[in-house]
Coordinates of C-alpha atoms and ligand atoms in Angstrom, one line a residue:
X1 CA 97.6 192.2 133.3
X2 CA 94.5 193.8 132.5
X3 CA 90.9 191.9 132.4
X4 CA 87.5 192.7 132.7
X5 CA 86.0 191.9 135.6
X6 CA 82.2 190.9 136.7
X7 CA 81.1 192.6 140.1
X8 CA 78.2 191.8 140.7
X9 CA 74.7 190.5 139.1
X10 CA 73.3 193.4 137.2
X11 CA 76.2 195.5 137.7
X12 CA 78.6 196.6 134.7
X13 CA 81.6 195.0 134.2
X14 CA 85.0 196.7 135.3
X15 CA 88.5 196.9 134.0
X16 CA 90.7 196.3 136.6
X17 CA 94.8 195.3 136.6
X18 CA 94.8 191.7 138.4
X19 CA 97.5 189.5 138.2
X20 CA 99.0 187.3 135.2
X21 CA 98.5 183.5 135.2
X22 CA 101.4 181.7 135.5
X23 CA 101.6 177.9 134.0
X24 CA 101.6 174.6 136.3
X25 CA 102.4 171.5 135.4
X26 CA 100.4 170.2 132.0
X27 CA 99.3 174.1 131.8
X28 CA 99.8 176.7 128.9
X29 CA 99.1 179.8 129.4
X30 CA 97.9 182.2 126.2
X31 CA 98.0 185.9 125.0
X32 CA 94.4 186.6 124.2
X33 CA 93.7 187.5 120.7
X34 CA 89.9 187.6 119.8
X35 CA 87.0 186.9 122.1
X36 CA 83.3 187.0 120.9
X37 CA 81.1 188.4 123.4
X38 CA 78.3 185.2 123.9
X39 CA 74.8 185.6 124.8
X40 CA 75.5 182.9 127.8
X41 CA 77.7 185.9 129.2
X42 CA 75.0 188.3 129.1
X43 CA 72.3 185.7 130.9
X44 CA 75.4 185.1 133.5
X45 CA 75.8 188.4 134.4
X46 CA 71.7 189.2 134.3
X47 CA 71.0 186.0 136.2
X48 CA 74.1 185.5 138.4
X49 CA 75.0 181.6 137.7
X50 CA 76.2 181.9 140.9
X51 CA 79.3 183.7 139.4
X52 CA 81.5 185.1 142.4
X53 CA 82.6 188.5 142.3
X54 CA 86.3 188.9 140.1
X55 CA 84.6 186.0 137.3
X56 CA 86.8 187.0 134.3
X57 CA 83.9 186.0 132.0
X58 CA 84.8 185.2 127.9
X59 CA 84.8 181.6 126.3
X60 CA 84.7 182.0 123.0
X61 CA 88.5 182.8 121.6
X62 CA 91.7 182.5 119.8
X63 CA 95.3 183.3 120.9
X64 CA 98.7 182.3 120.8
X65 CA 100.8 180.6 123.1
X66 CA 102.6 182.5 126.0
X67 CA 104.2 179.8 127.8
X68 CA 104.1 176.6 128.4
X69 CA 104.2 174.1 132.1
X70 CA 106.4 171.4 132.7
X71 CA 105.3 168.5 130.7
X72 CA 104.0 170.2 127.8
X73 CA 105.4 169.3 124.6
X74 CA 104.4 170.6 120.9
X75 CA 103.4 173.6 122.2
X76 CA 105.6 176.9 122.1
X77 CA 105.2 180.6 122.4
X78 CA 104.0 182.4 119.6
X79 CA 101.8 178.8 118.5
X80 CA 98.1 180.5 117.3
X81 CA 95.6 178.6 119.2
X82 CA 92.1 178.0 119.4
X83 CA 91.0 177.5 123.2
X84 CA 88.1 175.5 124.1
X85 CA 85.6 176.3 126.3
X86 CA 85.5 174.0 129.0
X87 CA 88.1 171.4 130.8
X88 CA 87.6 167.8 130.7
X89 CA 89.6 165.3 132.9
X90 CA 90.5 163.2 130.3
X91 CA 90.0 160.1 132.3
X92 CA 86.3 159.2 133.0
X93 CA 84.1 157.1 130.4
X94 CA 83.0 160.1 128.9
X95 CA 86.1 161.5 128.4
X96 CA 87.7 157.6 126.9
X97 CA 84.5 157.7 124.8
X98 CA 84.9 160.9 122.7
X99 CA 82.1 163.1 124.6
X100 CA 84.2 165.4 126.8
X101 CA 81.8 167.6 127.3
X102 CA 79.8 165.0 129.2
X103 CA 82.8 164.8 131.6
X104 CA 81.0 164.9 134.9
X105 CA 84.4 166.8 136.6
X106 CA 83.8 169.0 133.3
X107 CA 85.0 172.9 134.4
X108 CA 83.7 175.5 132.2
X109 CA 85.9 178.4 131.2
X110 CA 84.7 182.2 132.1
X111 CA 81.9 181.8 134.4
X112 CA 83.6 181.3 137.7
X113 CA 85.3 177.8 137.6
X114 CA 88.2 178.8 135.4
X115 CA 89.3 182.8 134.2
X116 CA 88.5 183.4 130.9
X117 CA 89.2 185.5 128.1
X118 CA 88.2 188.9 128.6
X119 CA 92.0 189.3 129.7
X120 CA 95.2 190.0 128.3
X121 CA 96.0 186.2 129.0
X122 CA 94.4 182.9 130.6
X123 CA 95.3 179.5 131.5
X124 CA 94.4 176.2 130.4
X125 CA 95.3 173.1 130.1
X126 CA 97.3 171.6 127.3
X127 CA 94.0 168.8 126.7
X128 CA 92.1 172.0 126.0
X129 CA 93.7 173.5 123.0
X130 CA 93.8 173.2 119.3
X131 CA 96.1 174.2 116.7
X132 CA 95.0 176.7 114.4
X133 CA 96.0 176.4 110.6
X134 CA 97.8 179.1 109.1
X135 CA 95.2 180.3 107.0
X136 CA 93.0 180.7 109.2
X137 CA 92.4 184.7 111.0
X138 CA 92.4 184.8 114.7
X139 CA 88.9 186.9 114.3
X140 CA 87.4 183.5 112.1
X141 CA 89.2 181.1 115.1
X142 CA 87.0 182.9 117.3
X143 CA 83.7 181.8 116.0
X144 CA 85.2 178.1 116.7
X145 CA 83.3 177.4 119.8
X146 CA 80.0 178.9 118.8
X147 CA 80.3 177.2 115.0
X148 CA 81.0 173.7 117.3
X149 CA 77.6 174.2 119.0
X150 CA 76.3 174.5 116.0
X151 CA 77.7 171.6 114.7
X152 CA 77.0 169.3 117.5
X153 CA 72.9 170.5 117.6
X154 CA 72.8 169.1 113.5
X155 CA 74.9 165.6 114.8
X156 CA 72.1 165.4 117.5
X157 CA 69.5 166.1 114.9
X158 CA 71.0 163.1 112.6
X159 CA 69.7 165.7 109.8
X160 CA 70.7 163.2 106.5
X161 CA 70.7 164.9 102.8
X162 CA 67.3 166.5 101.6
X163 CA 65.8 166.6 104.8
X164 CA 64.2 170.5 105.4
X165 CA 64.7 171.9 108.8
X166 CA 62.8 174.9 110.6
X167 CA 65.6 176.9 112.9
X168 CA 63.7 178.8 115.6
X169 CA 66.2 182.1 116.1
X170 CA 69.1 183.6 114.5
X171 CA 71.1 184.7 116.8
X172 CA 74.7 183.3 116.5
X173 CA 73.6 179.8 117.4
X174 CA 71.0 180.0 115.3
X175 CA 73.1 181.3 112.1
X176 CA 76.1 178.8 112.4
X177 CA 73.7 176.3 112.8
X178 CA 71.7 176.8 109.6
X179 CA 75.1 177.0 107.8
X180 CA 75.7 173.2 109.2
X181 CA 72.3 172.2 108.5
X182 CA 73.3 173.7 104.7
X183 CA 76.7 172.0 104.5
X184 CA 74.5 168.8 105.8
X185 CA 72.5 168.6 102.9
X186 CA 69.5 169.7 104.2
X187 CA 66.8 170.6 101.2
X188 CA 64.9 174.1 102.9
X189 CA 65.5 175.9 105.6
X190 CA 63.5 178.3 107.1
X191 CA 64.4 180.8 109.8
X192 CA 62.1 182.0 112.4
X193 CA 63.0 185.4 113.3
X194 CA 61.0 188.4 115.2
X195 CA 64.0 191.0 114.7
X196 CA 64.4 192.0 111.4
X197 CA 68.0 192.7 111.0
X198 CA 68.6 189.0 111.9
X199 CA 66.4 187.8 109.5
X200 CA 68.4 189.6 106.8
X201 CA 71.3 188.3 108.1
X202 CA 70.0 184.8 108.1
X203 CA 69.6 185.6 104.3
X204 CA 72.6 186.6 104.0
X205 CA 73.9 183.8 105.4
X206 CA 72.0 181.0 103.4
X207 CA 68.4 180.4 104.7
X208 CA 65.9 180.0 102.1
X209 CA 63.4 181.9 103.7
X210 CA 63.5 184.0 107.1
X211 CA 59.7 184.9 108.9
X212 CA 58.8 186.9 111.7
X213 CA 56.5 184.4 113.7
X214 CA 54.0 186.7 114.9
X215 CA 53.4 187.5 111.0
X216 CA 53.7 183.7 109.2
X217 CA 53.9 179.6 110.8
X218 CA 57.2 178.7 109.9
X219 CA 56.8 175.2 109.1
X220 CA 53.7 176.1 106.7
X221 CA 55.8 178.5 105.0
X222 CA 58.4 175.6 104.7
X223 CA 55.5 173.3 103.3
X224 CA 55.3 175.4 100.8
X225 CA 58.8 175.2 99.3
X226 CA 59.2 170.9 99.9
X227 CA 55.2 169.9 100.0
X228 CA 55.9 168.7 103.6
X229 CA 56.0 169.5 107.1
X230 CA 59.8 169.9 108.5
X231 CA 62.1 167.0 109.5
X232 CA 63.7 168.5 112.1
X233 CA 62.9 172.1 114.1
X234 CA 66.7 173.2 115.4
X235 CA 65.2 175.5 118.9
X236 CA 67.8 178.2 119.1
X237 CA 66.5 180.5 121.4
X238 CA 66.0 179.6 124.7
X239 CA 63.3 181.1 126.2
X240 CA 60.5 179.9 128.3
X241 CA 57.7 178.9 125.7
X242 CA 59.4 177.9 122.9
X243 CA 59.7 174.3 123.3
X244 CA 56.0 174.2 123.0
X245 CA 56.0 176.1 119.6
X246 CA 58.9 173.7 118.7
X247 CA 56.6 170.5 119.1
X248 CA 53.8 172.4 117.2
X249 CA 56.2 173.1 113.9
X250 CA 57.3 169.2 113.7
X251 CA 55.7 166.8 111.4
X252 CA 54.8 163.1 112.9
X253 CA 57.5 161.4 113.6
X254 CA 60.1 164.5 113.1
X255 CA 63.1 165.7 115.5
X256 CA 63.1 168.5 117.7
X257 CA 66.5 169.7 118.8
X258 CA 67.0 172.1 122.0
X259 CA 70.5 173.8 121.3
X260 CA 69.1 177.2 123.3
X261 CA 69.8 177.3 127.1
X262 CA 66.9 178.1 128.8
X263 CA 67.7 179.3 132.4
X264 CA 63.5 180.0 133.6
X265 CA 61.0 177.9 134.0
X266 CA 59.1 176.1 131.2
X267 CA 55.9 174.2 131.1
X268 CA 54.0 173.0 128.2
X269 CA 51.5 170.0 127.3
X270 CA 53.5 166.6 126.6
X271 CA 50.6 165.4 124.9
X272 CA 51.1 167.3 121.4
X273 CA 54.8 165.7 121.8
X274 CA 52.8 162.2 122.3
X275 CA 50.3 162.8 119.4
X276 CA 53.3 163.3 116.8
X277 CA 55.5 160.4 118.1
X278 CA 58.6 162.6 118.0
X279 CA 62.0 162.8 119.2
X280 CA 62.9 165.3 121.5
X281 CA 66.3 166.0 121.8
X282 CA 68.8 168.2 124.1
X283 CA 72.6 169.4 122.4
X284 CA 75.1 170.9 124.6
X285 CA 78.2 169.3 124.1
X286 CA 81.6 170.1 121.8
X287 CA 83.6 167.0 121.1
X288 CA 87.0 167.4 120.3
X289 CA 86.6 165.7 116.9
X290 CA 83.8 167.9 116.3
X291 CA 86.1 171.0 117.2
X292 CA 88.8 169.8 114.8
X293 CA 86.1 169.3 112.0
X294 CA 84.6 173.2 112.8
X295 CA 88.6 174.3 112.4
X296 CA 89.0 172.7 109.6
X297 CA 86.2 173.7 107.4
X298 CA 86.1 177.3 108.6
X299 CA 90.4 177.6 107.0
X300 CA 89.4 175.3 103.7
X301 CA 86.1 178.0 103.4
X302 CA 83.7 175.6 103.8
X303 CA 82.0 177.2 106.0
X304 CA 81.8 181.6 106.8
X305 CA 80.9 183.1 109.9
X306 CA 82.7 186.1 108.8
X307 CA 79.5 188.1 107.9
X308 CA 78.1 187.9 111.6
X309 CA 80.9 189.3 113.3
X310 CA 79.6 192.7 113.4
X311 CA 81.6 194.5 115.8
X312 CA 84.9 195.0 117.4
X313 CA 85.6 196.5 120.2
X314 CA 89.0 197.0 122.7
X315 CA 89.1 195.5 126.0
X316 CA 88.7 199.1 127.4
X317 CA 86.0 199.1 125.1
X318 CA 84.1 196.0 126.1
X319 CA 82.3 197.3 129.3
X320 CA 80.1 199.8 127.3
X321 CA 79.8 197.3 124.4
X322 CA 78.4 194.9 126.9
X323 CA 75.9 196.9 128.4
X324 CA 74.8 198.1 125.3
X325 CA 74.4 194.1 123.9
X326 CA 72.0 194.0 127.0
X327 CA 69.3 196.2 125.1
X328 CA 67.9 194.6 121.5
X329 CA 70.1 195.9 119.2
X330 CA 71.3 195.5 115.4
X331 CA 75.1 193.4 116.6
X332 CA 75.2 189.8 116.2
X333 CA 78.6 189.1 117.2
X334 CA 80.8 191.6 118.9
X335 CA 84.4 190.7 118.9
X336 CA 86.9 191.7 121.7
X337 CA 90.2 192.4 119.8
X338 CA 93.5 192.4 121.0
Ligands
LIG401 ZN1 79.2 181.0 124.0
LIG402 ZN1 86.1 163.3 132.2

């Protein structure tokens, strides 16, 4: 089959002709339909996350069923599918308590441990996928994994009804996160956005108010609209500095939620943190019940990422669109499509 293949840190990726996955025992293997290209891929191949060379990257996708392992039942070729992004063993205590993602044998798909999506097909394992609904696109089933992030940052948060939230970048996490926080209840959101184009698109998408922060303080301009500080600021970015400007945004006593991976160094003064009594917490994870939820309101329309899906590109294709994603540019989500 064909895939495309990381080299090498810094290097472009390659399309290359390697060889098709063929289903063990509790295994199903799947015919790629729609990957998203995710900013964690671009960091991996910039950084290295100690990827070895031949890392079939891509983690965020739909596709049906191509065949199934021994011992798989309910599944059968043709069956659309969304795949999740990591494999749980299904056995530890954070496996029997919901929290897969906590697994501690947990192997992530597309960055080295298990071949992901940027291929004609991949294997997983039969714990790891999820039946799509029928009215649901395979381009829409693609934004499951990101829109579960999403979803999992505003359950960390504990964001109840008419609380106003500050979300600090909007980039995809960013944007499917302010459409949970919406769908949560909350009373104002503000965006804090240096590009432009994604501050439009966080209008688009259902923020009250988007700022550049070099230009306007976020949580004042959020002040403004509810006559109080924000409840929770949602840190969607990931960079080295921005946990500090977090902790200055939050009222006393207020939530700050990390959902942006931060691969440098940080370092910032505890002592703001101290002064405001406020809860600092980190959101990785995608439960399967949360993943279920995500599907579920994405085919019922509760919830649209369709508007941030702004390219598509071929496998052939996805190399060049890559490299370009690299450089700041005007995409949000670019979409490999089978
Ligand atoms: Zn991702
Ligand atoms: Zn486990």
């Amino acid at each position: 089959m064909k895939a495309c293949v990381f080299r090498a840190m810094g290097q472009p990726l390659e399309i290359a002709e390697v060889t098709d996955p063929i289903a063990g025992e509790g295994e199903i293997v799947v015919r790629v339909k729609n990957c998203g290209v995710c900013g964690s891929d671009l960091h991996a191949v910039k950084h290295g996350f100690k990827m070895p060379p031949g890392t079939i990257m891509g983690h965020e996708f739909s596709a049906v069923v191509d065949h199934v392992g021994a011992g798989v039942t309910g599944y059968a070729s043709g069956d659309p599918v969304v795949v999740m992004s990591y494999m749980a063993c299904g056995k530890c205590d954070s496996c029997a308590a919901g929290h897969g993602s906590r697994c501690g044998a947990m192997k992530l798909v597309g960055f080295g441990d298990v071949a992901g999506a940027y291929a004609e097909k991949m294997k997983t394992t039969v714990g790891s996928v999820f039946k799509m609904p029928p009215n649901l696109s395979h381009r829409a089933a693609a934004t499951v994994e990101p829109l579960v992030v999403g979803l999992h940052g505003v359950h960390r948060a504990g964001l109840r009804p008419g609380e106003s939230c500050v979300i600090m970048g909007a980039g995809p996490i960013g944007l499917v996160t302010m459409l949970w926080a919406r769908f949560a209840g909350a009373s104002a959101i503000v965006v804090s956005e240096m590009a432009e184009g994604r501050r439009a698109m966080a209008l688009t998408m259902g923020a009250d108010l988007a700022v550049d922060p070099r230009l306007k303080n976020p949580a004042a301009e959020l002040q403004k609209i509810t006559g109080s500080a924000p409840d929770v600021i949602f840190e969607c970015i990931g960079i080295g500095g921005t946990l500090a400007e977090a902790v200055s945004y939050a009222k006393r006593g207020g939530r700050v939620v990390v959902i942006g991976v931060c691969m440098e160094e940080d370092s910032w003064g505890p002592i703001a943190a101290m002064n405001k009594e406020l809860d600092l917490r980190f959101s990785l994870g995608l439960e399967p019940g949360e993943i279920e939820t995500a599907i579920a309101m994405l085919a019922a329309g509760r919830v649209n990422t369709a508007p941030m899906i702004t390219h598509t590109v071929s496998l052939n294709e996805l190399p060049a669109a890559f490299a370009a994603l690299s450089r700041p540019s005007l995409q949000t989500k670019v979409m490999l499509e089978f």
